[in-house]
PDB file of C-alpha atoms and ligand atoms in Angstrom:
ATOM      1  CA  UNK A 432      95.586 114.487 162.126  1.00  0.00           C
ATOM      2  CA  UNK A 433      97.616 111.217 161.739  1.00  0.00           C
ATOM      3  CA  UNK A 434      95.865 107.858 161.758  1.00  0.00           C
ATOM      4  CA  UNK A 435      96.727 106.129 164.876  1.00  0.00           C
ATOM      5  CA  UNK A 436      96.783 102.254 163.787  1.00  0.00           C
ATOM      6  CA  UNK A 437      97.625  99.232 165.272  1.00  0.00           C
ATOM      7  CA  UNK A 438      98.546  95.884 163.134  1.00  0.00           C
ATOM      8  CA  UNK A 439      96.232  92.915 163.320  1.00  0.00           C
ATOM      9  CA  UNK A 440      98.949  90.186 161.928  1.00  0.00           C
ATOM     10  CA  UNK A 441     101.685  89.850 160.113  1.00  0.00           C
ATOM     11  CA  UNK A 442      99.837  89.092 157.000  1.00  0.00           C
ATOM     12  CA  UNK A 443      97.544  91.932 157.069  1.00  0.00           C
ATOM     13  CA  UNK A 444      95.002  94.277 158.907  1.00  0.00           C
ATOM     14  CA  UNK A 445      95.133  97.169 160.944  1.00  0.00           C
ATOM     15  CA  UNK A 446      92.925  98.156 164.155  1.00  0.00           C
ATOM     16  CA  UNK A 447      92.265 102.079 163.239  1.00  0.00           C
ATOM     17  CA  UNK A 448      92.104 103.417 167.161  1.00  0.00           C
ATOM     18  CA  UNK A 449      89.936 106.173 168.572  1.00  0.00           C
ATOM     19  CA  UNK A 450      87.677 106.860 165.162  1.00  0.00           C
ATOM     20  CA  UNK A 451      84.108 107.362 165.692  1.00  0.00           C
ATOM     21  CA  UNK A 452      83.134 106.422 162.056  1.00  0.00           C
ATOM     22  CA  UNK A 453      79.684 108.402 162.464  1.00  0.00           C
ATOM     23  CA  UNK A 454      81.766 111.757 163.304  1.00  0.00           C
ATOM     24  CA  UNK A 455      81.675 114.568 160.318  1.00  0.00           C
ATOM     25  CA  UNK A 456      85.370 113.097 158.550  1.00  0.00           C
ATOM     26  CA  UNK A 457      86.850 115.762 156.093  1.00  0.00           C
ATOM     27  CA  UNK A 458      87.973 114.634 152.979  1.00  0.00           C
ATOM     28  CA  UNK A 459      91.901 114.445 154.088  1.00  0.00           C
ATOM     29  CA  UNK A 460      91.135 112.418 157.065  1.00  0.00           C
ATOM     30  CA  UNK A 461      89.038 109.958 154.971  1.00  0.00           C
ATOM     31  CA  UNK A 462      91.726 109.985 152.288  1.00  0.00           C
ATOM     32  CA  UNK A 463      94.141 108.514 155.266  1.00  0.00           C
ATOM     33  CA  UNK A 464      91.628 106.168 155.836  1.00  0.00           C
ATOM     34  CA  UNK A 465      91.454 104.784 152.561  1.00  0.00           C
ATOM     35  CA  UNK A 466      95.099 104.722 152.609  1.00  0.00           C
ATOM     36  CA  UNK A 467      95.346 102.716 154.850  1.00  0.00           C
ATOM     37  CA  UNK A 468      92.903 100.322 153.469  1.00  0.00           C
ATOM     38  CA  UNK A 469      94.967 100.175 150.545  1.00  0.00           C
ATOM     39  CA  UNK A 470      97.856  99.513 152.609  1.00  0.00           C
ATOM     40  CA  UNK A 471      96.688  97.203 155.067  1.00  0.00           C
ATOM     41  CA  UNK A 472      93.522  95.116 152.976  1.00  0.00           C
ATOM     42  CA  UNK A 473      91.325  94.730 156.350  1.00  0.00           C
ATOM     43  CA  UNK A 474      90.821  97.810 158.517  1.00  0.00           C
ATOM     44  CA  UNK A 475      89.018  96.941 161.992  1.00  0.00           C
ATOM     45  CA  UNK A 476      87.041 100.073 164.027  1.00  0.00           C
ATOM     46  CA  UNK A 477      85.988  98.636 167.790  1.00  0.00           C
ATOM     47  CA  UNK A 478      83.001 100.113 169.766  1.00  0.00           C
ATOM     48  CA  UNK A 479      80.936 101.517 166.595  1.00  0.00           C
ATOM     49  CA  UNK A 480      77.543 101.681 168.205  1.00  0.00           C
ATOM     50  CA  UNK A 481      75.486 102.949 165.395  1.00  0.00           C
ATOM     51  CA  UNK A 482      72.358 103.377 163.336  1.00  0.00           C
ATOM     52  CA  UNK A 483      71.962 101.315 159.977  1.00  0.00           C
ATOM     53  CA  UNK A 484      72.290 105.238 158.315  1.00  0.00           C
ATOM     54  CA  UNK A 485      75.666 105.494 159.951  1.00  0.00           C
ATOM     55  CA  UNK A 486      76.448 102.434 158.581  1.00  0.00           C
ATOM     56  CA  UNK A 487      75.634 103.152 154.990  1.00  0.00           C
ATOM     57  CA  UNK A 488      76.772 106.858 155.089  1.00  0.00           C
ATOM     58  CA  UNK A 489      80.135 105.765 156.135  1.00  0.00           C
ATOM     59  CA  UNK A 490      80.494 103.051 153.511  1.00  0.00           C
ATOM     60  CA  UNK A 491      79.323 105.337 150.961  1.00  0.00           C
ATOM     61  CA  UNK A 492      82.521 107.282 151.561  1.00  0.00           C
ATOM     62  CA  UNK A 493      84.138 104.003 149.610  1.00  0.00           C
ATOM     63  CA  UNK A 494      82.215 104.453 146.918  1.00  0.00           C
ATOM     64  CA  UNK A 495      78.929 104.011 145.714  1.00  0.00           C
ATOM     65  CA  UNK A 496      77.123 100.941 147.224  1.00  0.00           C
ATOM     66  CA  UNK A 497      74.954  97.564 146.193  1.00  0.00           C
ATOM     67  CA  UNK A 498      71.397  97.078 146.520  1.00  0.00           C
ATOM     68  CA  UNK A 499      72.143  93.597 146.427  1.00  0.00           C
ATOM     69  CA  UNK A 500      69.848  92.331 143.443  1.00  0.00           C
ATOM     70  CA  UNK A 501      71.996  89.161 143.411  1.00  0.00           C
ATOM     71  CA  UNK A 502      71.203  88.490 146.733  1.00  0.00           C
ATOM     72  CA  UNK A 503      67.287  89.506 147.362  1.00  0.00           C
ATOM     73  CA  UNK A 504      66.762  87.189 149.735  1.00  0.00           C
ATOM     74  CA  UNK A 505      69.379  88.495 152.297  1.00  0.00           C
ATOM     75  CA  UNK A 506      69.086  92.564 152.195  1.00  0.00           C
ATOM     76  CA  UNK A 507      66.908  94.303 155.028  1.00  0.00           C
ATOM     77  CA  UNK A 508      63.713  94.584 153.815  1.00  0.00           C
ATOM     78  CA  UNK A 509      63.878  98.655 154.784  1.00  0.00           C
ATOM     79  CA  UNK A 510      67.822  99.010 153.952  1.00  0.00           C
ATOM     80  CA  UNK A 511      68.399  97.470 150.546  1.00  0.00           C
ATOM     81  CA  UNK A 512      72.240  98.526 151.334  1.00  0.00           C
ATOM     82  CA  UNK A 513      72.246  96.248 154.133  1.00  0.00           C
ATOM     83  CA  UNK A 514      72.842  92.366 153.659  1.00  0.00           C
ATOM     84  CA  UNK A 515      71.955  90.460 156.628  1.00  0.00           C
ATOM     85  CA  UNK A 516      74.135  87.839 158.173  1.00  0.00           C
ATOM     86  CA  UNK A 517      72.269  86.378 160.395  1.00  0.00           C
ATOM     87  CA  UNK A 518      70.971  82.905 162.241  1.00  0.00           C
ATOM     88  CA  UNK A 519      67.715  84.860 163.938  1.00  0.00           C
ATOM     89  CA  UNK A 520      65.027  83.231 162.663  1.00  0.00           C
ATOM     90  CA  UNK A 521      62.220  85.073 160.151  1.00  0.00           C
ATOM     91  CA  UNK A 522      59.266  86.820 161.530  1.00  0.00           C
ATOM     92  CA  UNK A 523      57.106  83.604 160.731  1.00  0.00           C
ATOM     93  CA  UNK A 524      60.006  81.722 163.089  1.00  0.00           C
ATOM     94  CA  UNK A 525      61.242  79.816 159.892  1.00  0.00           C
ATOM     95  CA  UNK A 526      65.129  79.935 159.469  1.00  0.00           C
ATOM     96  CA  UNK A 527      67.012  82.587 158.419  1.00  0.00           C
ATOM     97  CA  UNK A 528      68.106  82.742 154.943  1.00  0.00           C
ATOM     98  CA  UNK A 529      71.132  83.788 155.851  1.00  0.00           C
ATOM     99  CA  UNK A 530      72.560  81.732 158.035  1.00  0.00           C
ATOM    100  CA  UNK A 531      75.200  79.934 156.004  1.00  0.00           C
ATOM    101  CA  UNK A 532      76.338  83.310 154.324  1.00  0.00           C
ATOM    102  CA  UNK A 533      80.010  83.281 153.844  1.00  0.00           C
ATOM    103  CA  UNK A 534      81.261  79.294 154.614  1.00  0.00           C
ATOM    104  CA  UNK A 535      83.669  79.284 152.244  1.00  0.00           C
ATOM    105  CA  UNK A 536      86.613  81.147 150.787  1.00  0.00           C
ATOM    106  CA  UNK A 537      85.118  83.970 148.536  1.00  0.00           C
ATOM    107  CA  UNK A 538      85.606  87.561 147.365  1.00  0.00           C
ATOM    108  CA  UNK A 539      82.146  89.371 147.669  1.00  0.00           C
ATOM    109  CA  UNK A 540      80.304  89.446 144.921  1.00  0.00           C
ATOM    110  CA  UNK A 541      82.413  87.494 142.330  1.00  0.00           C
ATOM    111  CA  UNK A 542      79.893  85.743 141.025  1.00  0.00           C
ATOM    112  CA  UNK A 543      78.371  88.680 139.096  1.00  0.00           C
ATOM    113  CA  UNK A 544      79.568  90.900 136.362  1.00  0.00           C
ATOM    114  CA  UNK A 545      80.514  93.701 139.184  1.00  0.00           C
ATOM    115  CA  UNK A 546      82.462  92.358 141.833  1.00  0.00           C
ATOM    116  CA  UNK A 547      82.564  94.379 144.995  1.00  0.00           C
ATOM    117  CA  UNK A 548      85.507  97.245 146.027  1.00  0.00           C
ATOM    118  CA  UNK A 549      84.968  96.330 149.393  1.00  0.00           C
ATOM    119  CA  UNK A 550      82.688  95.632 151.892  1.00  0.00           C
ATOM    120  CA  UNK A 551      81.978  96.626 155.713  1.00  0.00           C
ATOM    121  CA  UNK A 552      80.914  94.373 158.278  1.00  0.00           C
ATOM    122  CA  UNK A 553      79.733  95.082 161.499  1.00  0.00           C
ATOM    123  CA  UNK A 554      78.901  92.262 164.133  1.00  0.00           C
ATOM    124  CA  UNK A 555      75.920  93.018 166.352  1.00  0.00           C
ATOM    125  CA  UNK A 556      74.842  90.293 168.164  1.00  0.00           C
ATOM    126  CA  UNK A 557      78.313  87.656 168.917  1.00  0.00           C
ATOM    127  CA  UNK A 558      78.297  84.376 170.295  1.00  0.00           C
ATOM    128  CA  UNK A 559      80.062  83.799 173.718  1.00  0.00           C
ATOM    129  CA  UNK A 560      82.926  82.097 172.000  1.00  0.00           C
ATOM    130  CA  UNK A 561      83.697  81.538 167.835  1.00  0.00           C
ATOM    131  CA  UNK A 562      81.669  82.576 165.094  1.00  0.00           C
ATOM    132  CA  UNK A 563      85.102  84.304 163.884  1.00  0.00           C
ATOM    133  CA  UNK A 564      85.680  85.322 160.135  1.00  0.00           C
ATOM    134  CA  UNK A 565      88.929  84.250 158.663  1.00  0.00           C
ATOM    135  CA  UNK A 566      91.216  86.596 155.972  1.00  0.00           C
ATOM    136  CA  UNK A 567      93.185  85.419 153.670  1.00  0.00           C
ATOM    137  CA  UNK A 568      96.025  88.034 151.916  1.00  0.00           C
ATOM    138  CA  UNK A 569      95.821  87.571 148.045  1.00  0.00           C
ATOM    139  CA  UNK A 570      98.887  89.733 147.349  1.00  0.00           C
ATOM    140  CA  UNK A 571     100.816  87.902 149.221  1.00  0.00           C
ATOM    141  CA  UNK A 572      99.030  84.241 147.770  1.00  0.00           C
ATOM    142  CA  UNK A 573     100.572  85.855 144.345  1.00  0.00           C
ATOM    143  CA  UNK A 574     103.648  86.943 145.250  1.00  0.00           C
ATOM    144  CA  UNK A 575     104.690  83.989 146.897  1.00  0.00           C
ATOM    145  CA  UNK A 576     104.173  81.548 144.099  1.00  0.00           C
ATOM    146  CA  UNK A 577     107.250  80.660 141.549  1.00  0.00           C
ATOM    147  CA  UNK A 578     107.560  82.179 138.189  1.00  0.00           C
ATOM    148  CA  UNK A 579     106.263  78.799 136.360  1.00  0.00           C
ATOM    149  CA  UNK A 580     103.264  78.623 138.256  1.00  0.00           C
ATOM    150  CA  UNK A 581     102.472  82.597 137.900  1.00  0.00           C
ATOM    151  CA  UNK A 582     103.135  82.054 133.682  1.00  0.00           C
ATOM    152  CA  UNK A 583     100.734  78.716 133.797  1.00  0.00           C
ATOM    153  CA  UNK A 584      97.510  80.680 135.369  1.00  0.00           C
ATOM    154  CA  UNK A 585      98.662  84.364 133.740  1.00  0.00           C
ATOM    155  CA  UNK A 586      95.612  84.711 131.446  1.00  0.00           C
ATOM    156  CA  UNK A 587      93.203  81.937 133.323  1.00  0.00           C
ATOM    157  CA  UNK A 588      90.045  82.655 134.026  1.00  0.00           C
ATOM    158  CA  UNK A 589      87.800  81.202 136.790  1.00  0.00           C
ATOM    159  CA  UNK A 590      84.454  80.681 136.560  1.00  0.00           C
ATOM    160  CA  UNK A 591      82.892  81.821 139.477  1.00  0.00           C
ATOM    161  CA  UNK A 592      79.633  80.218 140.663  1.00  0.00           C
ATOM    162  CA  UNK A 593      76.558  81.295 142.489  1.00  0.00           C
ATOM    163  CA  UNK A 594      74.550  79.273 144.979  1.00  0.00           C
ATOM    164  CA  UNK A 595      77.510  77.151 146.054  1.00  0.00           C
ATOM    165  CA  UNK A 596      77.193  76.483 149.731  1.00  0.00           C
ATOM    166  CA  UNK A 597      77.755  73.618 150.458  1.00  0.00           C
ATOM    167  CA  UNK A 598      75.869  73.248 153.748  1.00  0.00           C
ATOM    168  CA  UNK A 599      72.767  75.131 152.533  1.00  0.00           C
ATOM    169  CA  UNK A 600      72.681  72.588 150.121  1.00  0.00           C
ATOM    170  CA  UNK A 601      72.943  69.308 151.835  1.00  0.00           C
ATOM    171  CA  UNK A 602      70.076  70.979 154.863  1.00  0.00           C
ATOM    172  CA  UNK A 603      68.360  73.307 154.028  1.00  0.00           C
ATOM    173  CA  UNK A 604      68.787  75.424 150.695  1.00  0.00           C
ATOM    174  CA  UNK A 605      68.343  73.983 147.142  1.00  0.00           C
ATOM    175  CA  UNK A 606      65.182  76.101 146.223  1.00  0.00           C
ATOM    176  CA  UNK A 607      68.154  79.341 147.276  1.00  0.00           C
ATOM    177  CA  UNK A 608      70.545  77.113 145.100  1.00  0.00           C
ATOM    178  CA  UNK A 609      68.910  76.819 142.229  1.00  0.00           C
ATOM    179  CA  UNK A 610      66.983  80.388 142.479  1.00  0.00           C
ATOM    180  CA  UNK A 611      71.061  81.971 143.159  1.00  0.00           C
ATOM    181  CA  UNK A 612      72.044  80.262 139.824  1.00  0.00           C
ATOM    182  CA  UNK A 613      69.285  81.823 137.777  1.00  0.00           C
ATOM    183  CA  UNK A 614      69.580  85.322 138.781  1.00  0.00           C
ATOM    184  CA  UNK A 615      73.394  84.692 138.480  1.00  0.00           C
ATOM    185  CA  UNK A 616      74.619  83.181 135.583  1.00  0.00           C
ATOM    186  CA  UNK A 617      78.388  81.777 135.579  1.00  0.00           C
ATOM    187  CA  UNK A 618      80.611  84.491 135.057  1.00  0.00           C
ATOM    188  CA  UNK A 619      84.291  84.180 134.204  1.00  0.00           C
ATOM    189  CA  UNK A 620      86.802  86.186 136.444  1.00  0.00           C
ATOM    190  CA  UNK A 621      90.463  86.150 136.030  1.00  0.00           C
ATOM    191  CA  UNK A 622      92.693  84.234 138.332  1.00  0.00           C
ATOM    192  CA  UNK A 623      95.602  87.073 138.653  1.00  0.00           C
ATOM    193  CA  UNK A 624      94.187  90.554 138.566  1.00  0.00           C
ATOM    194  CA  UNK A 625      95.802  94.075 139.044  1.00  0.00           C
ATOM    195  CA  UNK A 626      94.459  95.769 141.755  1.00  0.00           C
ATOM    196  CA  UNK A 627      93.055  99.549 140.699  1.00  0.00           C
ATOM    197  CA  UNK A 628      94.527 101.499 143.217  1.00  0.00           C
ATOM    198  CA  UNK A 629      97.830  99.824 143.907  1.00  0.00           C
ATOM    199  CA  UNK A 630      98.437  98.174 140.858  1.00  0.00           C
ATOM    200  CA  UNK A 631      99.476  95.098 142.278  1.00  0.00           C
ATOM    201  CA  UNK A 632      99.012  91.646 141.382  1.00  0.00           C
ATOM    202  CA  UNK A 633      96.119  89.281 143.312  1.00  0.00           C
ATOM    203  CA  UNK A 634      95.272  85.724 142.910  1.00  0.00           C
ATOM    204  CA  UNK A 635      91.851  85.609 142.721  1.00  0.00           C
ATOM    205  CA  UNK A 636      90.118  82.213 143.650  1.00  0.00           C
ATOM    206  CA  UNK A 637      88.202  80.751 145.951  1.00  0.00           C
ATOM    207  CA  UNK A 638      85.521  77.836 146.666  1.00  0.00           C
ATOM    208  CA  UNK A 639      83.506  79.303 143.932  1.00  0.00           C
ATOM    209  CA  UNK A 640      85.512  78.445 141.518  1.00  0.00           C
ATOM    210  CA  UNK A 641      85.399  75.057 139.784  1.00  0.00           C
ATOM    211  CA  UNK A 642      86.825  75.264 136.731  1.00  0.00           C
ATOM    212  CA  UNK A 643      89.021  77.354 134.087  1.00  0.00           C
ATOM    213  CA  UNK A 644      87.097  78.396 131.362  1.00  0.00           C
ATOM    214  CA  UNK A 645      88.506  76.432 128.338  1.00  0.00           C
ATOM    215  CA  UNK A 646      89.385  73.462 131.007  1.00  0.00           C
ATOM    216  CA  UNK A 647      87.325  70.640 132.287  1.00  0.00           C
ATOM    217  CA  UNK A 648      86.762  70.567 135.988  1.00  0.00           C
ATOM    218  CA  UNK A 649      88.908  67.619 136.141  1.00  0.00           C
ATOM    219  CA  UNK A 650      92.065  69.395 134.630  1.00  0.00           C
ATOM    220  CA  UNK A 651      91.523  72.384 136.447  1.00  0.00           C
ATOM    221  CA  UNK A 652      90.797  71.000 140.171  1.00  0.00           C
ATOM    222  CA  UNK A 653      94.394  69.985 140.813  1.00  0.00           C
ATOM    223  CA  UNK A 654      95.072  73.480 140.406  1.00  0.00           C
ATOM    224  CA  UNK A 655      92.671  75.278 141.675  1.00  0.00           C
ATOM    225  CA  UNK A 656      92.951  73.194 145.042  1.00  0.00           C
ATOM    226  CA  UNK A 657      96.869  73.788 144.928  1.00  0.00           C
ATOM    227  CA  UNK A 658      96.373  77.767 144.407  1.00  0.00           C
ATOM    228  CA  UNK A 659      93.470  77.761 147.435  1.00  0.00           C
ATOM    229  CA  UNK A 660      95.702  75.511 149.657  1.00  0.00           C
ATOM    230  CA  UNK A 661      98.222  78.092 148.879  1.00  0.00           C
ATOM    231  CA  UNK A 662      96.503  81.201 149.267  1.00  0.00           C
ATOM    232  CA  UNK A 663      94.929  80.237 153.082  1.00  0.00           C
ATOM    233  CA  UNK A 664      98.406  78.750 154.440  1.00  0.00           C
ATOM    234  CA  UNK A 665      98.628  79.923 158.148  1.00  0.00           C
ATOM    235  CA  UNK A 666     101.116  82.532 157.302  1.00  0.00           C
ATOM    236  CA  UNK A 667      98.774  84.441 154.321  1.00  0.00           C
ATOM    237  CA  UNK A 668      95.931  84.794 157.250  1.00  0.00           C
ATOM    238  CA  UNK A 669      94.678  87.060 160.026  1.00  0.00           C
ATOM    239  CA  UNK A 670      91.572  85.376 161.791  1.00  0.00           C
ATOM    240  CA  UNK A 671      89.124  87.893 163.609  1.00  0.00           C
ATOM    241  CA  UNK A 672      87.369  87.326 166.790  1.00  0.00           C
ATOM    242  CA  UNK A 673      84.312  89.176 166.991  1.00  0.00           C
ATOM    243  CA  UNK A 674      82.923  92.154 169.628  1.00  0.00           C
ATOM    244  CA  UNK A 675      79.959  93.450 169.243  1.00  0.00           C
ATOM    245  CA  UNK A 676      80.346  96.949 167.559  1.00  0.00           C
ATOM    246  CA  UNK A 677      83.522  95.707 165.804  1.00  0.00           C
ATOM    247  CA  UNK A 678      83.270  96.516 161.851  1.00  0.00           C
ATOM    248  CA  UNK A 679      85.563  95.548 159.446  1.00  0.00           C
ATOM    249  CA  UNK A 680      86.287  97.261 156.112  1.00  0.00           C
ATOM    250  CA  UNK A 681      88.111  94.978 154.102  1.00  0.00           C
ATOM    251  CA  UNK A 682      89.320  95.285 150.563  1.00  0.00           C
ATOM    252  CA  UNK A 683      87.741  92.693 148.594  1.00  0.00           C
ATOM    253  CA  UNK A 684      90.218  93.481 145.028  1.00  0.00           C
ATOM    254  CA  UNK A 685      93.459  91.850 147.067  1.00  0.00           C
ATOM    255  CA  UNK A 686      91.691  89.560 150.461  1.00  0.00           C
ATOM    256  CA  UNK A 687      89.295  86.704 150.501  1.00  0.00           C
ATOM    257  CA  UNK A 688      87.831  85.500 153.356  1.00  0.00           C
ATOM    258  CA  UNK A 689      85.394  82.704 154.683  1.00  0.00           C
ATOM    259  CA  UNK A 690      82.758  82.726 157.897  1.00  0.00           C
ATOM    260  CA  UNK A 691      83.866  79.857 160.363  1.00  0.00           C
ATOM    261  CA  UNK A 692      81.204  78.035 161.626  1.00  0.00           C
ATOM    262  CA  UNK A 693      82.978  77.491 164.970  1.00  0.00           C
ATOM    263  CA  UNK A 694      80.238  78.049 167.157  1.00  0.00           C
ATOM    264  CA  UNK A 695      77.217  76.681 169.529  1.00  0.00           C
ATOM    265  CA  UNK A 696      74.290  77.243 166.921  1.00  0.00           C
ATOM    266  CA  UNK A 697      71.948  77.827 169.568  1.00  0.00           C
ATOM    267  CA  UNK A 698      73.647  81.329 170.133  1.00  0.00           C
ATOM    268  CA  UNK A 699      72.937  84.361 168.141  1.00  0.00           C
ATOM    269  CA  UNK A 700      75.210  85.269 165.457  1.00  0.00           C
ATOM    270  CA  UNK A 701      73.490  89.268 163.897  1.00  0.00           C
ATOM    271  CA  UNK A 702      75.824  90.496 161.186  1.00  0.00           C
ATOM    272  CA  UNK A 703      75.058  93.321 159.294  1.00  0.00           C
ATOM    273  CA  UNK A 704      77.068  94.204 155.740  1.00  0.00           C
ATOM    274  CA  UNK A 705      77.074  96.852 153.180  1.00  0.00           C
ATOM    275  CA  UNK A 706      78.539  96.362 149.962  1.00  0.00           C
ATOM    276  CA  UNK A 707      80.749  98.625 147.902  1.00  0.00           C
ATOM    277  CA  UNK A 708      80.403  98.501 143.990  1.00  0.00           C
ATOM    278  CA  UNK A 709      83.723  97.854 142.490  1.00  0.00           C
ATOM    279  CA  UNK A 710      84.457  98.207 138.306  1.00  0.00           C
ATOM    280  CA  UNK A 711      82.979  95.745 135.993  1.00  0.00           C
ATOM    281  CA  UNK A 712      84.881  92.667 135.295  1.00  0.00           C
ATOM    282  CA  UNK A 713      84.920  89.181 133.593  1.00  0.00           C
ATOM    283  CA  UNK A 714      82.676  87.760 131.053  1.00  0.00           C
ATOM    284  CA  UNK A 715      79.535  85.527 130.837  1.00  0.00           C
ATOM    285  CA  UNK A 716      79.966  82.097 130.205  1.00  0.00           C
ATOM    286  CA  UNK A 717      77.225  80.464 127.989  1.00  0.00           C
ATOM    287  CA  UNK A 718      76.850  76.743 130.503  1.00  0.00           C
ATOM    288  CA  UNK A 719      78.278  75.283 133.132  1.00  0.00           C
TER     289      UNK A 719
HETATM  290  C1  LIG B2011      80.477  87.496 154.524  1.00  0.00           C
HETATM  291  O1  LIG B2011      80.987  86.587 153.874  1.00  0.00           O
HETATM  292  O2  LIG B2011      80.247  88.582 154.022  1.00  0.00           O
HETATM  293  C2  LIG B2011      80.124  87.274 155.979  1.00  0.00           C
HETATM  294  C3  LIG B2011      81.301  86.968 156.803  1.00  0.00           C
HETATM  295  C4  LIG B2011      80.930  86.633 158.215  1.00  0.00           C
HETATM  296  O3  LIG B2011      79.747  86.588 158.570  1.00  0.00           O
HETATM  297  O4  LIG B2011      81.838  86.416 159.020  1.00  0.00           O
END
């Protein structure tokens, strides 16, 4: 059976139409799949109305999945699988942890020694208008810049920060801050990497990112903020608007992508994410 699919942008993504992702999939029909993940970087599936287990037995076809130990405060306390992404306040009617998750451009899980494959989103509770996540195409962000520019930042590295947000911060979150940066120690990624599947070339970036290891944070920033202006110009981006029982499966080796905070606060915004493992990569770095 072919995949029927249906582009999302220019840039990237593809709708997959008429899967019921917690159908029995053979092997060949989830090796299509993955194709086109490789392929395409985002893959969206609409009208997914399904259990947590559905959720985590069809990521688990990706490949083996986090328990998010980097991120304790987030997982479901029963699905340690599941991150929650969420602005529903705790039991005790404190706020969520939660509800900044994702503000800025990032690739999950780049902050630790095993940054994530991929990981699958599904939005549950949507407010009437906004609350859209923004993707970002790091193939193309790569490809696109001139052969000085790809020699200057060929064997960079990035050092990739936890506890970052900068809203949590300023509000709400420096005991999450500060308890993010001790179970997650800076951790230096490279800038370009080589995508395991395709074996094409990524920039790899984002707001967690301060400095190049070897470089103060005043000679790097000029380049860092060139290669993230870069990498989200209009033309590198596909911007989703949420339904409930969308998920998205995007490929977090070649996209980044950041949650906009574009809407009426007062309205629910229930996310729930699992996390794919990817391979090991980068090195610790002794201070920041
Ligand atoms: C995330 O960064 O994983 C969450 C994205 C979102 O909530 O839109």
């Amino acid at each position: 059976m072919n995949l029927k699919l249906r582009k999302l942008s220019h840039a990237m993504g593809a709708e997959v139409c008429d899967v019921d992702v917690a159908q029995p999939m053979s092997e060949a029909f989830f090796g299509d799949i993955y194709q086109a993940f490789l392929e395409h970087g985002i893959l969206l599936f609409r009208n997914q109305d399904i259990t947590r287990e559905q959720h985590i037995d069809f990521s688990r076809r990706f490949g083996e999945l986090d328990r998010h130990d980097a991120l304790p405060r987030d997982r479901h306390p029963d699905y340690p699988e599941i991150l929650l992404v969420t602005n529903e306040p705790k039991a005790d009617g404190s706020p969520s942890d939660s509800r900044y998750t994702g503000r800025q451009w990032h690739s999950d899980m780049s902050f630790t020694p095993v940054p994530s494959l991929g990981s699958l989103l599904r939005g549950i509770t949507i407010p009437e208008v906004g609350g859209d996540t923004v993707f970002a195409n790091m193939y193309l962000a790569y490809e696109s810049l001139s052969e000085g520019m790809k020699k200057l930042i060929a064997d960079l590295h990035g050092i990739q920060l936890a506890g970052t947000r900068k809203i949590a911060n300023e509000q709400s979150g420096v005991p999450r801050a500060q308890e993010q940066k001790k179970i997650n120690p800076p951790i230096a990624q490279p800038v370009v990497r080589v995508h395991p599947d395709t074996g094409r070339k990524a920039l790899y970036l984002g707001d967690k990112v301060k400095r190049f290891d070897g470089m103060t944070a005043d000679e790097s920033k000029p380049i860092i903020d060139y290669l993230n202006r870069h990498a989200t110009r209009l033309e590198f981006i596909y911007r989703h608007q949420w339904r409930a029982n969308d998920i998205i499966a995007w490929d977090n080796r070649c996209t980044m992508h950041l949650a906009l905070g574009d809407f009426d606060e007062t309205q629910r915004r229930h996310m729930e994410r699992t996390t794919v493992l990817g391979t090991p990569s980068g090195y610790a770095v002794a201070h920041e």
